CSV table of C-alpha atoms in Angstrom, one decimal:
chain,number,residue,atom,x,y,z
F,823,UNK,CA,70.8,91.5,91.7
F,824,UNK,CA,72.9,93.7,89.2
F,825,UNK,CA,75.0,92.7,86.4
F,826,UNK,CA,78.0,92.9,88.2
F,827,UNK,CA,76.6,90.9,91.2
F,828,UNK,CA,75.4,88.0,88.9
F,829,UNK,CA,78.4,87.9,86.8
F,830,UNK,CA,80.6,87.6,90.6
F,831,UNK,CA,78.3,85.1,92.1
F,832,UNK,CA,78.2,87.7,94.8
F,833,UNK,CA,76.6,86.6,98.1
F,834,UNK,CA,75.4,89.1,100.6
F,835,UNK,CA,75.2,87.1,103.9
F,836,UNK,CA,74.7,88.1,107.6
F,837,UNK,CA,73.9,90.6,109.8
F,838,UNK,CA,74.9,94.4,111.1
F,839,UNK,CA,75.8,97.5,110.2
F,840,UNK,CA,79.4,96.4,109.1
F,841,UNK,CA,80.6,95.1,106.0
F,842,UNK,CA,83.3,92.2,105.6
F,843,UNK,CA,84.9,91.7,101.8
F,844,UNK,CA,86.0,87.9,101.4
F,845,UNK,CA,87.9,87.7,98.4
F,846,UNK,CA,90.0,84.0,97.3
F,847,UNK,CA,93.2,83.5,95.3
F,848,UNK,CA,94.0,81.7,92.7
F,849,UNK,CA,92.5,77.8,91.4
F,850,UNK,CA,89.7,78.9,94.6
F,851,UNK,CA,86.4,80.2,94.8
F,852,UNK,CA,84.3,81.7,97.3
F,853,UNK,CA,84.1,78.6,98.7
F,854,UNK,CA,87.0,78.4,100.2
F,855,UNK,CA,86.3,80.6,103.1
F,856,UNK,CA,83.3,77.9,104.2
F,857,UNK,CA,84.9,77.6,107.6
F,858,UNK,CA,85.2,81.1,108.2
F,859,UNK,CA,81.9,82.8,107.4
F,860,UNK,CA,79.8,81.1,110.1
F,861,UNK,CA,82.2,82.5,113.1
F,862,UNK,CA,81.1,85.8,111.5
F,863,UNK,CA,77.6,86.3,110.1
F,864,UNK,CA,75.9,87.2,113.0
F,865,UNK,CA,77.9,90.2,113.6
F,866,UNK,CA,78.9,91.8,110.0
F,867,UNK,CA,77.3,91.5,106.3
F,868,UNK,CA,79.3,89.4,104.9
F,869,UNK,CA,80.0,89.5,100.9
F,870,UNK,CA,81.7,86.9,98.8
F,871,UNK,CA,82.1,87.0,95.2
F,872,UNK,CA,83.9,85.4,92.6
F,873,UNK,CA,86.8,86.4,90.4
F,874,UNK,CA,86.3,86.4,86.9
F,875,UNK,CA,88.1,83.1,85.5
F,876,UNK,CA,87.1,81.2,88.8
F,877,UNK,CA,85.5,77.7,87.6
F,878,UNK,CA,82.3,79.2,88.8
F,879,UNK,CA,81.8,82.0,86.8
F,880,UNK,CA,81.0,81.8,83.1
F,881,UNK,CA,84.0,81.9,80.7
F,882,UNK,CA,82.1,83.9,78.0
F,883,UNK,CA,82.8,87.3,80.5
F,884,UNK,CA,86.4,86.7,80.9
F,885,UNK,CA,88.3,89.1,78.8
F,886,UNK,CA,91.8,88.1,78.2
F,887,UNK,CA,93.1,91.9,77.7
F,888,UNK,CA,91.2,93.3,80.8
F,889,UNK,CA,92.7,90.6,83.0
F,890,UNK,CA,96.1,90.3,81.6
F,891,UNK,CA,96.6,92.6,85.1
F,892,UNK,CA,95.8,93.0,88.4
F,893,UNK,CA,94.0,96.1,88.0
F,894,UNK,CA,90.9,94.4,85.9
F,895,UNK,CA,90.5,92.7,88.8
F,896,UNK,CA,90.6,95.4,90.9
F,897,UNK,CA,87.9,97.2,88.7
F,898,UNK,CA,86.0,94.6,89.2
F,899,UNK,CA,86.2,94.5,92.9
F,900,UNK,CA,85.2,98.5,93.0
F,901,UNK,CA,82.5,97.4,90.7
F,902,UNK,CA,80.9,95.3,93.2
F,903,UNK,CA,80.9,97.5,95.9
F,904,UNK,CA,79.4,99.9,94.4
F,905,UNK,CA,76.9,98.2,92.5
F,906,UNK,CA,75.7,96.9,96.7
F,907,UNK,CA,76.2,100.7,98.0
F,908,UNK,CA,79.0,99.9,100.2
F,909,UNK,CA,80.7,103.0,101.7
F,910,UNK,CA,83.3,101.0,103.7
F,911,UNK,CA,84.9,97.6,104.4
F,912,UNK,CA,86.9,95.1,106.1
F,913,UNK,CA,88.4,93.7,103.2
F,914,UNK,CA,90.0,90.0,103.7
F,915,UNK,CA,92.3,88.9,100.7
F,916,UNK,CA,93.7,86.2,99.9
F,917,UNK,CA,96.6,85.5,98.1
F,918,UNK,CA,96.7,87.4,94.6
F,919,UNK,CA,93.6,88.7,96.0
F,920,UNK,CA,95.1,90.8,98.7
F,921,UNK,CA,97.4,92.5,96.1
F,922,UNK,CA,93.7,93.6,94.7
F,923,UNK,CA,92.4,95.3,97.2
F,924,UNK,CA,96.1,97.0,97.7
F,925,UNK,CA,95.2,98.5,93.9
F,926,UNK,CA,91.6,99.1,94.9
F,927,UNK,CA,92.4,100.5,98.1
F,928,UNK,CA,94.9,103.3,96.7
F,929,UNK,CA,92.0,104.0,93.8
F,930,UNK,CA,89.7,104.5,96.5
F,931,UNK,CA,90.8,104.6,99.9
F,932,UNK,CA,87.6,106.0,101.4
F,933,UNK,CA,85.9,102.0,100.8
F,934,UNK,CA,88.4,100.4,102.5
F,935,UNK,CA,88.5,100.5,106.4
F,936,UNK,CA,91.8,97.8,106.7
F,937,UNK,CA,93.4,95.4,104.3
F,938,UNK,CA,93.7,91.9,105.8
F,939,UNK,CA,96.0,90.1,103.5
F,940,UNK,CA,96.3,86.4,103.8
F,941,UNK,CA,99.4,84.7,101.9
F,942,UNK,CA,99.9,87.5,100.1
F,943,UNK,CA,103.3,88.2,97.7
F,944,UNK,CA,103.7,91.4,95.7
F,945,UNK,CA,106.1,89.6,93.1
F,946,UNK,CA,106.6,86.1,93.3
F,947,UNK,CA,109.8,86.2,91.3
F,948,UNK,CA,113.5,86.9,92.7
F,949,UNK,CA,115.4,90.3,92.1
F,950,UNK,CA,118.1,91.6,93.1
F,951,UNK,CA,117.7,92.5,97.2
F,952,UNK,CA,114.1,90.9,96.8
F,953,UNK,CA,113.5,87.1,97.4
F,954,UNK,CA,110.1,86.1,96.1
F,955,UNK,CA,110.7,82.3,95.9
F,956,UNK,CA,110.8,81.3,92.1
F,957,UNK,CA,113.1,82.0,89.2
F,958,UNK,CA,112.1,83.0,85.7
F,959,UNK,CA,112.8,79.2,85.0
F,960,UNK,CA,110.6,78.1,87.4
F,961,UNK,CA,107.6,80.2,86.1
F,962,UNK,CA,108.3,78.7,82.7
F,963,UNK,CA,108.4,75.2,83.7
F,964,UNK,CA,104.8,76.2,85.5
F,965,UNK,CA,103.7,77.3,82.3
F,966,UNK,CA,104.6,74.4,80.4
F,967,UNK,CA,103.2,71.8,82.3
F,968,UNK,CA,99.9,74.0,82.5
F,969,UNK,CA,99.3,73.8,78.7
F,970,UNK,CA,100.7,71.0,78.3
F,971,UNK,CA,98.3,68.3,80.6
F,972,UNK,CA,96.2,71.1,82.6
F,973,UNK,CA,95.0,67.6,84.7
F,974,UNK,CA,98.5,66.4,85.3
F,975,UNK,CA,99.4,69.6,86.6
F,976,UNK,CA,96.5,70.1,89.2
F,977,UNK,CA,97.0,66.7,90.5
F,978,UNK,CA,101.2,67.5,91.2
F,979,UNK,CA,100.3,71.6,92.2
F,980,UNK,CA,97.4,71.1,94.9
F,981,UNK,CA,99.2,69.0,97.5
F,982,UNK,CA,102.1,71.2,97.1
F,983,UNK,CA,100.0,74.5,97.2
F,984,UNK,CA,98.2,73.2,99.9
F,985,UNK,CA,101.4,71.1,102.0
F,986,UNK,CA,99.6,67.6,102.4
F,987,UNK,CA,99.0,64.7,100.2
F,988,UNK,CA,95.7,63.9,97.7
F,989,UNK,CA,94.1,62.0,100.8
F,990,UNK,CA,93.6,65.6,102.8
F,991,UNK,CA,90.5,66.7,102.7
F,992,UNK,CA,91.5,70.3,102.0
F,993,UNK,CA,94.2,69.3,99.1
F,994,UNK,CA,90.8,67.5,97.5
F,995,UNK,CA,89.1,70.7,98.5
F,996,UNK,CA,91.5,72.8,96.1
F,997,UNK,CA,91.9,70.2,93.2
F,998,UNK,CA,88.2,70.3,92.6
F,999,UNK,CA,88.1,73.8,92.1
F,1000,UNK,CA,91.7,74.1,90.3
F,1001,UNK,CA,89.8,71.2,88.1
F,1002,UNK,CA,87.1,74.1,87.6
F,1003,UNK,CA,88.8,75.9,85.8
F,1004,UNK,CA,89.2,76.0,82.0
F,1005,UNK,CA,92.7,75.1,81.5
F,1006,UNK,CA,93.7,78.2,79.0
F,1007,UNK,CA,92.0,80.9,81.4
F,1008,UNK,CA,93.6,78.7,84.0
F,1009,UNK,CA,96.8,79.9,82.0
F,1010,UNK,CA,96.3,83.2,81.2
F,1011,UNK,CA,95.3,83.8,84.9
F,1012,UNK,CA,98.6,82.3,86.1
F,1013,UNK,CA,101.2,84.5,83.8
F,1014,UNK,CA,99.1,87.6,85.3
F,1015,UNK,CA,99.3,86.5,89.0
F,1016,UNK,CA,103.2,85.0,88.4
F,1017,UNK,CA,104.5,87.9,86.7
F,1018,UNK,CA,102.9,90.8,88.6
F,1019,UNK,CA,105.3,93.3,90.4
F,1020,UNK,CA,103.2,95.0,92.9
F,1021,UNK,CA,106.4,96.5,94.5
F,1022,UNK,CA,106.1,99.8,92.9
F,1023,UNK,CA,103.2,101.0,94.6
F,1024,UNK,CA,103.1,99.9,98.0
F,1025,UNK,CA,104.5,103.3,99.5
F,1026,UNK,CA,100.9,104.1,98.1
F,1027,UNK,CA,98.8,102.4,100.2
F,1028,UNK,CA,97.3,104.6,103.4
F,1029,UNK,CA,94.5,102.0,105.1
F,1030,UNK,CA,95.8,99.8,107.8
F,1031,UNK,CA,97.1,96.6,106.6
F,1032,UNK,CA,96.9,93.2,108.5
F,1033,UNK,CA,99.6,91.1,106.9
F,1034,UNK,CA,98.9,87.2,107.8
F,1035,UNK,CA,101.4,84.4,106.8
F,1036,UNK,CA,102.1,80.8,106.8
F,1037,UNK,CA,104.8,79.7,108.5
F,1038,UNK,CA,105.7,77.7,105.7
F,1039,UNK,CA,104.8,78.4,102.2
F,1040,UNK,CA,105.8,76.8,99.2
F,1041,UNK,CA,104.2,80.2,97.0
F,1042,UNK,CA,105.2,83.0,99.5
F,1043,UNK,CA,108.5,83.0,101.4
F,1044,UNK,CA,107.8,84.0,105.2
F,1045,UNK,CA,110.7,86.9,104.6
F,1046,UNK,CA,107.7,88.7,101.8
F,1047,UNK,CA,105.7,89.3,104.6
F,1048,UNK,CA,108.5,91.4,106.4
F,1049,UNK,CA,109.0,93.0,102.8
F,1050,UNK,CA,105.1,94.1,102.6
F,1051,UNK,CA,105.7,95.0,106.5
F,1052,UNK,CA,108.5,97.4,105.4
F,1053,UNK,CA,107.2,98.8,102.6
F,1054,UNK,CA,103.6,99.6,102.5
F,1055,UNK,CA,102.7,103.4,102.8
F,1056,UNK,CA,99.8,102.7,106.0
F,1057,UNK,CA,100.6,101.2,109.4
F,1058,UNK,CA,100.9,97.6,109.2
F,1059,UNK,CA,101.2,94.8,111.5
F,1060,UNK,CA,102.6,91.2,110.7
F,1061,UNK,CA,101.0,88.2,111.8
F,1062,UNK,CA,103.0,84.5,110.9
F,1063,UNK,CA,100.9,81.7,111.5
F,1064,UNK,CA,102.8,78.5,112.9
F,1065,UNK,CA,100.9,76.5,110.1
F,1066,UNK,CA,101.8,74.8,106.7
F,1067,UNK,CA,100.9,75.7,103.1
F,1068,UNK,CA,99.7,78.7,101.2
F,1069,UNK,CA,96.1,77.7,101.6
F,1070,UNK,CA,95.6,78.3,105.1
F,1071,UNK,CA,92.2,79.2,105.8
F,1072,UNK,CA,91.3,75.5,104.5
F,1073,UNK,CA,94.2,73.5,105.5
F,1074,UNK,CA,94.1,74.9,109.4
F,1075,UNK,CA,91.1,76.6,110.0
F,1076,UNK,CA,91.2,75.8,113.9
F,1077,UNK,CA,94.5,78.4,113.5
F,1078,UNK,CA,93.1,80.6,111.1
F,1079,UNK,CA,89.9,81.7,112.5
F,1080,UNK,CA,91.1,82.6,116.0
F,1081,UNK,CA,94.0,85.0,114.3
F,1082,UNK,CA,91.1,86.3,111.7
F,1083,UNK,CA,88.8,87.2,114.1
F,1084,UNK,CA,91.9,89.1,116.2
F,1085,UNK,CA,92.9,91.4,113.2
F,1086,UNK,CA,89.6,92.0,112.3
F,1087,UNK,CA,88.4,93.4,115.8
F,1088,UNK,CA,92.6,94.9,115.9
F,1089,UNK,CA,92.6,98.6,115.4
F,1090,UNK,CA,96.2,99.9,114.7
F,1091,UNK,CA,97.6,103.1,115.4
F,1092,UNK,CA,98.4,105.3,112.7
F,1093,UNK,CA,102.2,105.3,114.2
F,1094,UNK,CA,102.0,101.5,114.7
F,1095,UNK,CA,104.8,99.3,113.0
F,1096,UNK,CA,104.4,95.9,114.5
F,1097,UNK,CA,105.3,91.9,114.4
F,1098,UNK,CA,103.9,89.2,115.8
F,1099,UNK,CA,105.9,85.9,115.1
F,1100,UNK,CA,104.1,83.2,116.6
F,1101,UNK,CA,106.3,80.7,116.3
F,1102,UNK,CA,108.8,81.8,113.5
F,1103,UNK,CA,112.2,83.0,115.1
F,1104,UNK,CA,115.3,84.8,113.5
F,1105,UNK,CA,114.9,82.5,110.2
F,1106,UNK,CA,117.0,83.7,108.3
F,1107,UNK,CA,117.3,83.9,104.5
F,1108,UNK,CA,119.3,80.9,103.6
F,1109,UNK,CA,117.5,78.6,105.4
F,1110,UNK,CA,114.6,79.7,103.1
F,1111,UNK,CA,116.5,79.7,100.5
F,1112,UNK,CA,117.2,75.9,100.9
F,1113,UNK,CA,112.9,75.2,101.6
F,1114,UNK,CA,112.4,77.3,98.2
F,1115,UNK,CA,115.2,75.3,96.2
F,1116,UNK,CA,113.3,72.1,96.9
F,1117,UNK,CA,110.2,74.0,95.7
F,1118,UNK,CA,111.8,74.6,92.6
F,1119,UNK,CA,112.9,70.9,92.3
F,1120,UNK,CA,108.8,69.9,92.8
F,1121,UNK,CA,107.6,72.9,90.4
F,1122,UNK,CA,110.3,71.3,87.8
F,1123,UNK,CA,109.0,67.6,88.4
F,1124,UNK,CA,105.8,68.5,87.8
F,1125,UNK,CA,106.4,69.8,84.0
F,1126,UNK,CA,107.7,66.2,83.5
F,1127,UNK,CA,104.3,65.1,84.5
């Protein structure tokens, strides 16, 4: 194993010619695609790997400069391809994870086959014409409550991330490994994800891109997956899940898989520009508005904490 493999936790698992990138979001680990990997294994190699920060990696290699952005992240994932001699790959993002292989993908388009990006925002803050779902105040209230009582905050964030109380098994799932963290990487990782605008270089993207979303997402407003739909540079096809919370792939998994499987096998045309709303019909921004407003509210209550 090489440096960059043992510093990732990578995990090379599987069968077949074909390679599938799982890659978590933030407060997760690789772990968090436990219910996913055995519908695939015996058909692709599939790799998993840590980001740097992740509770499961060792704090001594996180460099707070070189991940004050996406793009150290991004490095990282090129990294790790090439240090196992991949040459392509599905790659299957989640979260701020997807907006990682965007930058990785435009670096190096050759490595990437398709982009399947699950919960995925490229700014999480409101602009003018853009609704991301949070407010500068918002983010600064997160913050706060974050250095303030890291503990506090993890208990209040993970059945809101997740949409379920501390009882579900998933919302446990994703406190222990929020708790993993060390609360000022926890921090620094946060303002990076938070304040990223990814908007700028979507148009630059050329490898088919799978865009997957939760109905309802306290992170990710359904109407950002119509944004990354409209703006990406590659064909794209939008998927919205009829499920709850921006942690999907643990929360419903009996929903998940199926639509994983489906846009993994899915080839789109290079002229394709396609929707598929399960169950989400003509919401329109207001009403989202109102579901983000109570967000707010939580995100505000949880400072207080």
């Amino acid at each position: 194993m090489g440096i960059v493999e043992e510093a990732h936790n990578v995990k090379v698992l599987g069968k077949g010619n074909r390679y599938i990138v799982l890659a978590h979001g933030f407060g997760t680990d690789q772990s968090v695609w436990k219910h996913f990997v055995p519908n695939i294994v015996d058909d692709f190699r599939v790799v998993l790997y840590d980001n740097m920060g992740a509770g499961t990696t060792n704090p001594e290699y996180f460099d707070s400069e070189r991940y004050s952005s996406l793009e150290g992240y991004a490095y990282d994932l090129l990294a790790i391809l090439e240090e196992i001699g991949i040459d392509s790959c599905i790659f299957v993002g989640h979260s701020v994870s997807a907006m990682i292989g965007v930058i990785a993908s435009i670096s190096r388009p050759d490595l990437f086959h398709k982009l399947i990006m699950v919960s995925s925002s490229p700014r999480y803050l409101n602009d003018v014409n853009y609704f991301g779902g949070f407010e500068q105040e918002d983010l600064n209230q997160l913050f706060k409550a974050i250095a303030d009582n890291y503990k506090a905050w993890c208990f209040g964030f993970a059945p809101l991330a997740v949409g379920g109380d501390m009882d579900s098994v998933a919302v446990q799932e994703f406190s222990r490994t929020l708790f993993n963290m060390r609360p000022d990487i926890a921090l620094i990782v946060s303002r990076t994800i938070f304040q990223s605008d990814m908007r700028q270089i979507l148009n630059l993207v050329t490898v088919p891109c799978h865009i997957i979303q939760a109905e309802k997402d306290m992170a990710v407003p359904v109407m950002v997956s119509e944004y990354l739909h409209q703006h990406l540079g590659g064909p794209s096809i939008v998927e919205v899940m009829d499920t709850d919370g921006h942690l999907p792939q643990l929360s419903s998994p009996d929903i998940v898989i199926p639509v994983l499987l489906k846009h993994i096998q899915l080839n789109i045309e290079s002229t394709s520009c396609q929707r598929n709303y399960n169950t989400f019909q003509n919401q329109d921004a207001s009403s989202t508005k109102v579901t983000n407003a109570e967000t707010s509210s939580l995100m505000k209550m949880e400072a207080d904490l």
